[in-house]
GROMACS .gro file of C-alpha atoms in nm:
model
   93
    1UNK     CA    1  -5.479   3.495  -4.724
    2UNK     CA    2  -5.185   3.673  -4.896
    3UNK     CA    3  -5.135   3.884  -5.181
    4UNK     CA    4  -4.973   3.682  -5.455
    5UNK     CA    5  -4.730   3.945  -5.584
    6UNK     CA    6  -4.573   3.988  -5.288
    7UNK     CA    7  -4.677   3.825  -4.995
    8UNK     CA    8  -4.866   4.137  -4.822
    9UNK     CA    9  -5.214   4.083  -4.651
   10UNK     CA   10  -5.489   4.196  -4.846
   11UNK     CA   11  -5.783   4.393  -4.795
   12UNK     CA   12  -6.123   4.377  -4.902
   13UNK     CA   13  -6.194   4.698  -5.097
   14UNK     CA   14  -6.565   4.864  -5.168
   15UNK     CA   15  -6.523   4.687  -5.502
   16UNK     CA   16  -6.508   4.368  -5.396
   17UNK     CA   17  -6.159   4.339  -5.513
   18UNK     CA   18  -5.859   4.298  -5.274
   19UNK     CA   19  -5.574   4.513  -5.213
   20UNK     CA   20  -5.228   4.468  -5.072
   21UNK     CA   21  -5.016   4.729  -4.848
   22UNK     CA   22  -4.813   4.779  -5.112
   23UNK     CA   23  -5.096   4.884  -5.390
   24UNK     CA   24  -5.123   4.558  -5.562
   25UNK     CA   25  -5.512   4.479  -5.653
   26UNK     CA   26  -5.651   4.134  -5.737
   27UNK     CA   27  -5.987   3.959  -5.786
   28UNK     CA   28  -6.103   3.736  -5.557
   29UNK     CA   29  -6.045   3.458  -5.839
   30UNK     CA   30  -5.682   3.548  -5.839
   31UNK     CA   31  -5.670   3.485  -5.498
   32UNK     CA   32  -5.860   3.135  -5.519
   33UNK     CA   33  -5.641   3.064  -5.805
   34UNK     CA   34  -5.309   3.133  -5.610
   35UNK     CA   35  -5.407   2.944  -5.271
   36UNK     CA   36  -5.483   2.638  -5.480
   37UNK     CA   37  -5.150   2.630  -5.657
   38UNK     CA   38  -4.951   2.746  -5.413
   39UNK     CA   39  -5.155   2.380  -5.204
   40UNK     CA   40  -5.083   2.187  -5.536
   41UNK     CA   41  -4.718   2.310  -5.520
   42UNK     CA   42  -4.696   2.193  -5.113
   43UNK     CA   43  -4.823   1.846  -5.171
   44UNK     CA   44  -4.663   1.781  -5.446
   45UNK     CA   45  -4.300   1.891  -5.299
   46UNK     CA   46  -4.418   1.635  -4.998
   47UNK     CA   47  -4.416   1.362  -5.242
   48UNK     CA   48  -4.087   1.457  -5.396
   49UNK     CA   49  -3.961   1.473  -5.058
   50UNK     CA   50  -4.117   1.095  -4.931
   51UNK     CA   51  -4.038   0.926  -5.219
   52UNK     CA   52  -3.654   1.097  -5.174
   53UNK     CA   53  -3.660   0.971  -4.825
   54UNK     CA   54  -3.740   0.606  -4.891
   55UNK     CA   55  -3.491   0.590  -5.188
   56UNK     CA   56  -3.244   0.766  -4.929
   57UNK     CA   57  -3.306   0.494  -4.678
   58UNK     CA   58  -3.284   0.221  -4.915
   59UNK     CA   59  -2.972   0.308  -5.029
   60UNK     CA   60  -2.759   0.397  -4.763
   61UNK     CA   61  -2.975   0.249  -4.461
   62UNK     CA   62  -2.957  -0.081  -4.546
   63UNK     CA   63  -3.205  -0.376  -4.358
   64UNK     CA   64  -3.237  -0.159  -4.012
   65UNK     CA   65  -3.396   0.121  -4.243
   66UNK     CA   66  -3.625  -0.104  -4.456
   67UNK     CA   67  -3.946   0.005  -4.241
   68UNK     CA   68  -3.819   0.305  -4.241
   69UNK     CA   69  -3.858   0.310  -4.621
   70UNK     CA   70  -4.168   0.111  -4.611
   71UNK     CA   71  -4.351   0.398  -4.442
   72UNK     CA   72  -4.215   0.640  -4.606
   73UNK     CA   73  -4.320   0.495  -4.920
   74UNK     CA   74  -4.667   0.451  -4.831
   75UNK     CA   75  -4.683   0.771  -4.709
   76UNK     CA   76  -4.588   0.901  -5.028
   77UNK     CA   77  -4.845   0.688  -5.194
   78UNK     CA   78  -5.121   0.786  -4.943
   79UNK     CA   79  -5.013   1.179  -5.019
   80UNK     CA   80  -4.999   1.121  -5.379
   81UNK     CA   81  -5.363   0.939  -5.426
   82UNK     CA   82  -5.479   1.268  -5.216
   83UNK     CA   83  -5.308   1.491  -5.410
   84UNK     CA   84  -5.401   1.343  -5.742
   85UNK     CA   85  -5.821   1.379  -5.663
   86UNK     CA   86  -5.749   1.754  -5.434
   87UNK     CA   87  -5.488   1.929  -5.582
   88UNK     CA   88  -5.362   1.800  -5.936
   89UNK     CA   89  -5.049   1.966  -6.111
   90UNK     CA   90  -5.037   2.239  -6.275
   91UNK     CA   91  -4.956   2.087  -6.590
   92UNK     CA   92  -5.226   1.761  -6.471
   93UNK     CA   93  -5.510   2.010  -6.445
   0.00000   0.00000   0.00000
């Protein structure tokens, strides 16, 4: 768990809010709110990056790199059906 102004580790205060090293204080739903996009964020830069590859290897691999691309691309489908019911976009949500 990190703070997510600046990275610190919080700590659970007699509030029940959290504070940072550096003084920053958050709710526990800030918290929750931050893990989950900074997860949406992760997945969805995995995609990017798959879907990259494949074109990448489709392009300048030629035949040798056609499974290569296969897998990639159904990697990137497998990631994107998960990400699409666990972790929609921000702007999807």
């Amino acid at each position: 768990m990190r703070c997510p102004l600046c990275g610190g580790e919080p700590v659970r205060e007699s509030d029940g809010a959290y504070e940072c090293q550096l003084g920053h204080r958050v709710t526990s739903e800030r918290l929750t709110r931050s893990a989950d996009l900074k997860l949406s964020e992760a997945l969805w830069m995995a995609v990017q990056a798959l879907d990259n590859e494949a074109d990448v290897l489709r392009v300048v691999g030629g035949s040798d790199a056609a499974g290569f691309a296969d897998a990639a691309e159904e990697q990137a489908k497998l990631l994107r059906d998960f990400a699409r019911r666990h972790a929609p976009r921000v702007n999807e949500a």
